XYZ file of C-alpha atoms in Angstrom:
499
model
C 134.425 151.146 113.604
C 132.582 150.736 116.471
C 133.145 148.250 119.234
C 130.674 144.954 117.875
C 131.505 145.761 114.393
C 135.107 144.942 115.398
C 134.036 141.538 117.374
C 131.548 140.832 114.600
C 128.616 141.586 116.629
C 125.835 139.976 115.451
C 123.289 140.326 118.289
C 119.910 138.559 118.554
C 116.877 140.610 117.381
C 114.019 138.240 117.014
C 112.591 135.017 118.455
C 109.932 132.918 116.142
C 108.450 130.615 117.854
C 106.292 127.542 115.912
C 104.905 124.717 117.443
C 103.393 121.557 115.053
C 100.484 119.552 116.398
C 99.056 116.433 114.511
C 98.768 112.846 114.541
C 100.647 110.203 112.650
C 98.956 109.539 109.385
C 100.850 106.548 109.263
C 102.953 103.716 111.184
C 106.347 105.438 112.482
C 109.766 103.722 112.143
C 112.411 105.785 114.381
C 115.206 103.203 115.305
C 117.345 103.323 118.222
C 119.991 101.107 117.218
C 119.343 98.970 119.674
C 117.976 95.148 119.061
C 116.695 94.492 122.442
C 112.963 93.558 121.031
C 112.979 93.479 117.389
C 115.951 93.955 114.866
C 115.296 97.780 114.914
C 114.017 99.203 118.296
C 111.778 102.325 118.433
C 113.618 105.039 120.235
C 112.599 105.475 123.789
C 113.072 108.924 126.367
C 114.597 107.788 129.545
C 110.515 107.468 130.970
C 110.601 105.171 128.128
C 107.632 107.204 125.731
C 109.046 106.973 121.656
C 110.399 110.484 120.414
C 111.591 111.782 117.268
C 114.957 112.903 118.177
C 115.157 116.524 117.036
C 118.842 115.737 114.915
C 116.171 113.714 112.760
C 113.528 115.831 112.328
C 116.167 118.651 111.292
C 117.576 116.197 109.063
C 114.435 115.666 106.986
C 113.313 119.860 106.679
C 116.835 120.701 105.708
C 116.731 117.829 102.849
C 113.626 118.545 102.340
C 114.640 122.258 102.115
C 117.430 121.522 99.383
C 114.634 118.920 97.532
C 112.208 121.998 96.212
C 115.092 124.255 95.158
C 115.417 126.239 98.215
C 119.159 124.927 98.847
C 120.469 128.527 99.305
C 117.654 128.781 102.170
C 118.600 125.907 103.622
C 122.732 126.597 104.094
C 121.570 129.800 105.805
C 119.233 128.216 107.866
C 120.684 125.134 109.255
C 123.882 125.962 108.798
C 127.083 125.595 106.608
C 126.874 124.113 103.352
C 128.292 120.196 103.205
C 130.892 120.783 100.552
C 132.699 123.250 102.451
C 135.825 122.414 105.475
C 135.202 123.950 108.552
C 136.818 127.844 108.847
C 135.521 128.832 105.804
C 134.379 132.221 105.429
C 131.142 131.069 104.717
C 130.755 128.652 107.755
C 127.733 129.843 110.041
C 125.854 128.040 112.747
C 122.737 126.861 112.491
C 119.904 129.577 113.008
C 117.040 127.188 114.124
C 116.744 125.235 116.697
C 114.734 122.155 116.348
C 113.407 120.739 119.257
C 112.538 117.040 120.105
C 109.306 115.970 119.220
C 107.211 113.893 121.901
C 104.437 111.327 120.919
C 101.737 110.797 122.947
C 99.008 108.149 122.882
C 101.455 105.726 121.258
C 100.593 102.484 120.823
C 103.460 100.410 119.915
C 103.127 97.652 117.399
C 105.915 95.083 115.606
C 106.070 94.871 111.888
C 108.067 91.538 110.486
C 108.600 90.663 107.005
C 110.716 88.006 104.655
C 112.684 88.854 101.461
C 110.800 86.099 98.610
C 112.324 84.692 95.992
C 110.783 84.283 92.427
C 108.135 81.691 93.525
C 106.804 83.424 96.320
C 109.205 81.142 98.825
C 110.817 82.858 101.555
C 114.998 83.653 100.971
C 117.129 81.690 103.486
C 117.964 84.356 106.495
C 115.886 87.112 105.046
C 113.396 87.656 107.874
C 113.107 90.368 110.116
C 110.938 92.543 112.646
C 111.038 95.968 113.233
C 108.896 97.911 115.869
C 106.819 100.999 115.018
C 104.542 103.352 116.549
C 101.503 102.525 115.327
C 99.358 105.297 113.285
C 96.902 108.219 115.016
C 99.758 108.900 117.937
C 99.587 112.605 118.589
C 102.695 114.669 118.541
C 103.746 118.248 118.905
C 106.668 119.536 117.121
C 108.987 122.602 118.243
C 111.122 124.683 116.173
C 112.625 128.402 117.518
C 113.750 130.279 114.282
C 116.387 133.262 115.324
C 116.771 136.467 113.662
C 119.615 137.764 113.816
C 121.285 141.905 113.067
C 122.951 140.869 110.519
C 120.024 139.907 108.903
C 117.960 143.032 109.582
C 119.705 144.892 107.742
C 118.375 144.343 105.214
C 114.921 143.436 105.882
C 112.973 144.881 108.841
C 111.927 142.160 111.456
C 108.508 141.535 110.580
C 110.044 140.571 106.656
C 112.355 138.471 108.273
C 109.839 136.784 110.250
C 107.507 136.234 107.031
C 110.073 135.043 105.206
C 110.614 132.301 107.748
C 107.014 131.337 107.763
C 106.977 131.020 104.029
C 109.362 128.154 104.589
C 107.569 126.888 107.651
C 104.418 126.618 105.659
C 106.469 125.084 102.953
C 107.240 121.937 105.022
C 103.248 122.041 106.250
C 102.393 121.320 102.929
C 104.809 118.873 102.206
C 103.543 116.615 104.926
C 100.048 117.512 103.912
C 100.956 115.686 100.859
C 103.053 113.601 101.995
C 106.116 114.299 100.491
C 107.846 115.182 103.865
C 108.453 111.872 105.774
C 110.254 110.905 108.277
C 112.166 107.753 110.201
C 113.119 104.527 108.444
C 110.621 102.522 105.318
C 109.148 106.262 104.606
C 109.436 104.913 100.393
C 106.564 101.956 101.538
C 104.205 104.132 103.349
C 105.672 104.988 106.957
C 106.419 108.446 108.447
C 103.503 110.351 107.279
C 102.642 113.052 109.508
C 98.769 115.211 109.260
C 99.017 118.182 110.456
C 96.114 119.604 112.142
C 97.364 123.343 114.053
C 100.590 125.724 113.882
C 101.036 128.207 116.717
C 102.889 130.931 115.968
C 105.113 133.324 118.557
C 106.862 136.161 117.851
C 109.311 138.249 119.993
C 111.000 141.306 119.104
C 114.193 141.191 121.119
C 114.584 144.687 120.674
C 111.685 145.828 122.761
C 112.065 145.480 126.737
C 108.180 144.099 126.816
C 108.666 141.400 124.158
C 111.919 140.655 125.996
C 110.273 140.095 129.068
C 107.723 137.914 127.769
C 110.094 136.009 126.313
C 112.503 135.152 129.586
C 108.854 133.722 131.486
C 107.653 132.295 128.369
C 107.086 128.450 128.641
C 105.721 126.437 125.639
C 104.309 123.620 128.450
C 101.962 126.976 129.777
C 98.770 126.274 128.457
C 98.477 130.056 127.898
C 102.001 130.077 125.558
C 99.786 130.490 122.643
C 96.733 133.134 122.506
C 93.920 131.999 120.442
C 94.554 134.097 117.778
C 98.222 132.964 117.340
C 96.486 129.282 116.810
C 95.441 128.161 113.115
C 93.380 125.132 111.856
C 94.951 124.437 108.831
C 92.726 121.399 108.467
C 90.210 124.102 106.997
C 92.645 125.276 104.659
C 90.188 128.043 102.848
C 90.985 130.145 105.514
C 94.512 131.908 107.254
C 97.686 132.846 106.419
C 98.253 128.878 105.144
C 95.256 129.094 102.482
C 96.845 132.887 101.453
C 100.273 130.779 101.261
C 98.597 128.374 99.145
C 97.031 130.553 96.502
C 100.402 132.600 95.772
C 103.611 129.886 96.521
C 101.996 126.987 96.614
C 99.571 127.199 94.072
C 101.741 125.711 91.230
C 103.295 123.729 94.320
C 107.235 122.478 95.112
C 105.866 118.678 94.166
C 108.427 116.626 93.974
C 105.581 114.093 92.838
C 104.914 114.563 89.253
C 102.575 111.553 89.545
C 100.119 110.188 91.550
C 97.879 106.794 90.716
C 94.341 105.635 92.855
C 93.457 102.662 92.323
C 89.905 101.987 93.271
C 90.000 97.888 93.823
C 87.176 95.278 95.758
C 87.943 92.299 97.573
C 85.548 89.583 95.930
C 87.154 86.899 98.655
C 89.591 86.610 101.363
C 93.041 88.700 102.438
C 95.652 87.513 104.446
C 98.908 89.505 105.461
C 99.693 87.565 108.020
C 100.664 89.222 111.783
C 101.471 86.542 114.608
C 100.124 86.095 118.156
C 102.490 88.421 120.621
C 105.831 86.715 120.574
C 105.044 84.430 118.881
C 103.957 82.496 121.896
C 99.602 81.336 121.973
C 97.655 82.986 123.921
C 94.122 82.191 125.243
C 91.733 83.363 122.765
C 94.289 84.504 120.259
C 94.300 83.085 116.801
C 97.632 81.587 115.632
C 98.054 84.124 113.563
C 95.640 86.571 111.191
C 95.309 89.833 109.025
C 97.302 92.935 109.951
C 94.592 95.911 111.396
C 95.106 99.322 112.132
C 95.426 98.119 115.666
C 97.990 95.824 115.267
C 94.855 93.001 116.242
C 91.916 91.388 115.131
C 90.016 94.564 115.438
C 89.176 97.917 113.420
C 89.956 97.582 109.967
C 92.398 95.318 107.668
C 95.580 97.086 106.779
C 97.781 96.294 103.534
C 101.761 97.674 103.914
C 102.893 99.036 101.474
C 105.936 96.952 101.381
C 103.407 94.016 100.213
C 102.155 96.103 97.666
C 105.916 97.110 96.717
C 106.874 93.469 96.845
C 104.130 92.271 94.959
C 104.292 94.656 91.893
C 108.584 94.162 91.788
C 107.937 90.422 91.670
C 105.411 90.713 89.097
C 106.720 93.430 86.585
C 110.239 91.495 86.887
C 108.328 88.637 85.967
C 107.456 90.367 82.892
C 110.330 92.060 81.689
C 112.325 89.022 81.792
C 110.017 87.348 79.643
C 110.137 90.037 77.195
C 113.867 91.068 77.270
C 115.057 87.336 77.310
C 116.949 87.924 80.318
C 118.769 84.636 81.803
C 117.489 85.071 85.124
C 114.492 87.191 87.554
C 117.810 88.436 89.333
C 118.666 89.964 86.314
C 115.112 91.875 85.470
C 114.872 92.710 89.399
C 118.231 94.259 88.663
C 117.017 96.306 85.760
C 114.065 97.756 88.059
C 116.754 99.440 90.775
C 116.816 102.790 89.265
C 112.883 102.933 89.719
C 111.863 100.879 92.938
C 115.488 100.970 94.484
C 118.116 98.530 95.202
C 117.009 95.307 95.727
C 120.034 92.903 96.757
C 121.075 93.879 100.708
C 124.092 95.851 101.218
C 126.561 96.281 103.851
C 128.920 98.467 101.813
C 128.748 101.425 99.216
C 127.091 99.442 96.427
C 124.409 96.576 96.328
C 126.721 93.590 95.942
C 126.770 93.898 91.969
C 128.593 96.987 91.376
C 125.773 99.299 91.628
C 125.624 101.885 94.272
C 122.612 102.030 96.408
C 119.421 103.414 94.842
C 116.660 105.103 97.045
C 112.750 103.924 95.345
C 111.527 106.629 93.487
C 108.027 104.860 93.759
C 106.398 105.640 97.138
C 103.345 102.610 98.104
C 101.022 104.230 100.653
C 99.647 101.720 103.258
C 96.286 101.087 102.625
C 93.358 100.489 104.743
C 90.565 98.319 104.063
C 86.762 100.054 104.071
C 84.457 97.102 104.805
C 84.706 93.449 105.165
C 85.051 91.322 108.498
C 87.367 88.789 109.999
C 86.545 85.751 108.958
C 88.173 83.079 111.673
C 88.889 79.511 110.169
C 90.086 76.359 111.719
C 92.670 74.172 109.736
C 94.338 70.849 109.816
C 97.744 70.495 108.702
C 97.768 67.687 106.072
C 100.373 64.747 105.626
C 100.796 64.404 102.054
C 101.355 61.001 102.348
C 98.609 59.627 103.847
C 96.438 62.523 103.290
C 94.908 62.425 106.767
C 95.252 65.096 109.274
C 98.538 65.279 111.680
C 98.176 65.228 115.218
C 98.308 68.825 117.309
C 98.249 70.245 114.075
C 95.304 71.970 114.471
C 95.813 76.147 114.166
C 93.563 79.004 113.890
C 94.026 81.767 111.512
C 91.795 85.376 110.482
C 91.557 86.062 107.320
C 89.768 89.775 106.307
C 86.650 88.377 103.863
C 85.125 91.270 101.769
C 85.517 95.090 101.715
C 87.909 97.246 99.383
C 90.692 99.554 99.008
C 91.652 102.671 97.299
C 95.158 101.888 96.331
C 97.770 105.380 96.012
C 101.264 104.965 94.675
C 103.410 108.301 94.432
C 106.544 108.271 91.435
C 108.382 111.109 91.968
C 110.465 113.335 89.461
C 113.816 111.469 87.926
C 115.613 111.202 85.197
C 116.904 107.653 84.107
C 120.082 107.030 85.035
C 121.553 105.514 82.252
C 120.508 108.525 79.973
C 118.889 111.384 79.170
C 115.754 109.827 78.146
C 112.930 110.876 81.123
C 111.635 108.302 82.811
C 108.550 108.880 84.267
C 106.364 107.367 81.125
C 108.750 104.097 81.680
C 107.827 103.851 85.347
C 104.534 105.059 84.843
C 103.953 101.980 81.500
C 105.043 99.298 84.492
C 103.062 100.234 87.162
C 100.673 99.932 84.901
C 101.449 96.655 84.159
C 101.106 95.297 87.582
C 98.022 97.248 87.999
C 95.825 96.064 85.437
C 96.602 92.447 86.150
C 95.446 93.769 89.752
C 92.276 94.423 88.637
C 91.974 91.281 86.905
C 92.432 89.158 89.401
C 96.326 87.651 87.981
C 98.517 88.997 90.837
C 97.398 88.554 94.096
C 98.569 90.558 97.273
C 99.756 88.533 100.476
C 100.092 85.099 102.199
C 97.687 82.234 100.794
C 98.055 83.225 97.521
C 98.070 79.614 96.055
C 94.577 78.979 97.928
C 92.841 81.852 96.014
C 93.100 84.589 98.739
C 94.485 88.236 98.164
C 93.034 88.423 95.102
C 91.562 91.854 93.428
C 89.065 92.825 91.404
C 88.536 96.128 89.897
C 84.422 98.156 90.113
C 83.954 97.587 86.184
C 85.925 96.683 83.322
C 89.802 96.126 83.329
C 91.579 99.450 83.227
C 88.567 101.618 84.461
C 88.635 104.110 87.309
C 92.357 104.407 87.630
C 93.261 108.256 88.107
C 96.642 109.458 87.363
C 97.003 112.839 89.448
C 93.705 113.023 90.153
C 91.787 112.399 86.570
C 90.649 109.660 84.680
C 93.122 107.650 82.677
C 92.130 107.505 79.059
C 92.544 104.927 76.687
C 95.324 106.589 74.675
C 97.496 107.633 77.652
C 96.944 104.268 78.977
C 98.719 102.691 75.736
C 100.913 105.189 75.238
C 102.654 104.520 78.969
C 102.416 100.551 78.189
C 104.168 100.806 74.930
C 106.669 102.558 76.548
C 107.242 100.136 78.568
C 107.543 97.711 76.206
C 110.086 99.378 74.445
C 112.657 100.210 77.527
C 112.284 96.373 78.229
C 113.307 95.631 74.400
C 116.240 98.241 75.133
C 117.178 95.919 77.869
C 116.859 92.877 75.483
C 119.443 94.868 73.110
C 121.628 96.138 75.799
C 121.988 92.389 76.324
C 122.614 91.188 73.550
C 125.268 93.929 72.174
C 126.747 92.731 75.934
């Protein structure tokens, strides 16, 4: 035995170098823990720019790792499994290291929101604001993959080097399709990254040259990267990514097994209300008007997905406790947990009832609004008394008049958890539910509701041009997911009723 086999040896004997560079597709929600400005506070460097800290972003591709049965991969890559106490045999450090990943261009932006009860009236103590870095930031993300002897023996480097970039372009794609998020809300449309280039390095530790290179090797140096270690995968016909594509990814890792669009006008007014900075007025700034892309009165309307979430819960609990006889809406909204997640806040293990905490399986894009216009209105507050106007009570608001919306909602794979019966027709029959009455105009989307904004209409008849992963949904597909529906609601009737 030689002398590293008896210390265990296990030298370095590659360097893989990949560097990330997008934009945010979406709003970003990293929290700091800190309250200072809103109930969750974007995490700030000490120049005071927002960062993903890299313990998050590692977080997220090992998960993500485990999600599209690559588990194995992912213990040997980030390190030693969870189940197992430290000094096992099988404990090893973490191979990768995962850098921090800076965001420039951020504009920061505060989101707020209120928990509603059945009537659309806001629950006592329920609101709260959260900042966010507002979409089209630009970031760069850094990850150093090592190869190691042990490794090497056996594979030569350049396998072990394309077997880490089979992985790498693993996680490309599932932020290309959004099924890689990260930070906080990612279920209601946040932490959706677009990847535009990955830079690839490689050093072979083994050769004095490539060793060299690697101890003056900077990735600020503009030069880190040579052209031809650059690729667009925006084009995506082209480059190792497309050749990627057409052998591993062509039947895809999806966790999705379902995707709606929704194509849906707005025949009047929208209002999801944002408020004047702090709350306080400001010259020439309405009292309060529709959320933008901005975060202002300009560029185009934006709906959160939490709206849209919140919408289609209230509605489809609406319905199911009209058809299972249930004694209360806190009752159906309990029966939707398993699908859109737990509902009643938690400070403990389980959701106040018993239940533990259940992450949404449904995912509600944010959607922005093509078309349309603010539309700034002056209003009097009424007294309902005398039905004259009260005094200072004039207020400005914004509404968004016109335009309209392609609406996506993700459900990914699941069984149901009472059973072995899949659910994915069930969840698939409800959604449905809410979005037909969408189309007809009998569930509205935002504030105003009662004065006939936020209401949708679909391009034609009720039920046309929804797509369900990315063809049209036909007639008999479309009854055969309501019926099914119906009949997991009646299930709940008998459940209760045996109860």
């Amino acid at each position: 035995m030689n002398y590293s086999e008896s210390f265990g040896y296990n030298k370095i004997c590659g360097r893989l170098c990949i560097e990330l560079e997008g934009r945010l597709a979406s709003a970003l929600s990293v929290g700091s823990g800190e309250q200072e400005e809103t109930d969750s506070d974007v995490i700030l460097d000490s120049k005071g720019n927002p960062f993903i800290p890299g313990s998050a972003l590692a977080g997220a591709l090992r998960a993500y790792t485990g999600e599209i049965g690559r588990e194995k991969e992912a213990n040997q890559l980030f390190g030693k499994p969870k189940d197992e106490s430290p000094g096992a045999e099988s404990d090893r450090q973490s191979r990768i290291f995962v850098y921090d990943t800076k965001i420039q261009n951020a504009q920061m932006g505060i989101r707020d929101g209120v928990r509603l009860g059945e009537a659309k009236t806001a629950e006592p103590k329920s609101k709260y604001e959260i900042q966010i870095i507002e979409s089209n930031a630009n970031f760069k993300m850094r990850l150093e993959f090592i190869e190691r002897e042990s490794q090497k023996a056996q594979n030569d480097l350049k396998q072990l080097m394309d077997e880490d970039l089979r992985l790498v372009w693993s996680w490309v794609y599932g932020f290309t399709t959004g099924e890689l998020r990260l930070g906080a809300r990612s279920r209601r449309g946040f932490g959706r990254f677009h990847i535009e280039k990955v830079r690839i390095k490689k050093f072979d530790m083994e050769e004095q040259a490539s060793y060299l290179e690697w101890l003056e090797w900077d990735w600020e140096n503009p030069d880190a990267f040579l052209p031809e270690e650059s690729i667009d995968v925006t084009k995506g016909a082209e480059g190792q990514y497309a050749k990627w594509l057409t052998t591993e990814g062509k039947d895809g890792a999806r966790k999705f097994t379902h995707c709606f669009e929704v194509p849906l006008d707005i025949p009047y007014t929208l209002l999801i209300r944002t408020y004047s900075t702090a709350f306080k007025k400001e010259d020439e700034m309405p009292d309060y008007g529709q959320l933008t892309t901005t975060g202002g009165s300009a560029q185009a309307a934006l709906i959160p997905g939490s709206s849209i979430a919140g919408a289609f819960r209230n509605h489809i609990a609406k319905i199911i406790k009209e058809i299972a006889h249930l004694e209360s809406w806190e009752k159906a909204q309990s029966r939707l947990s398993p699908f859109f997640g737990t509902w009643v806040k938690s400070d403990g293990k389980n959701d106040g009832n018993g239940e533990d905490i259940v992450v949404s399986r449904i995912i509600f894009e944010e959607t922005v609004v093509n078309g349309g216009g603010a539309l700034p209105i002056f209003r009097n507050a009424i007294d309902r008394f005398t039905g004259g106007t009260v005094e200072g009570a004039l207020y400005q608001e914004v509404p968004w008049a016109g335009g309209n919306v392609l609406l996506k909602i993700f459900l990914q794979k699941g069984r149901h958890k009472e059973g072995t019966q899949d659910s994915d027709d069930i969840i698939c029959g409800l959604l449905l539910w809410a979005i037909l009455d969408l189309q007809a105009g009998i569930l509205p989307i935002g504030g105003e509701t009662a004065v006939g904004r936020g209401i949708f209409s679909g391009s034609g008849k009720i039920g046309e041009g929804i797509l369900l992963d990315g063809q049209p949904l036909s007639e008999q597909e479309k009854e055969m997911y309501l019926q099914r529906a119906v009949r997991w609601a009646k299930e709940t009737e008998d459940e209760r009723t045996e109860g």
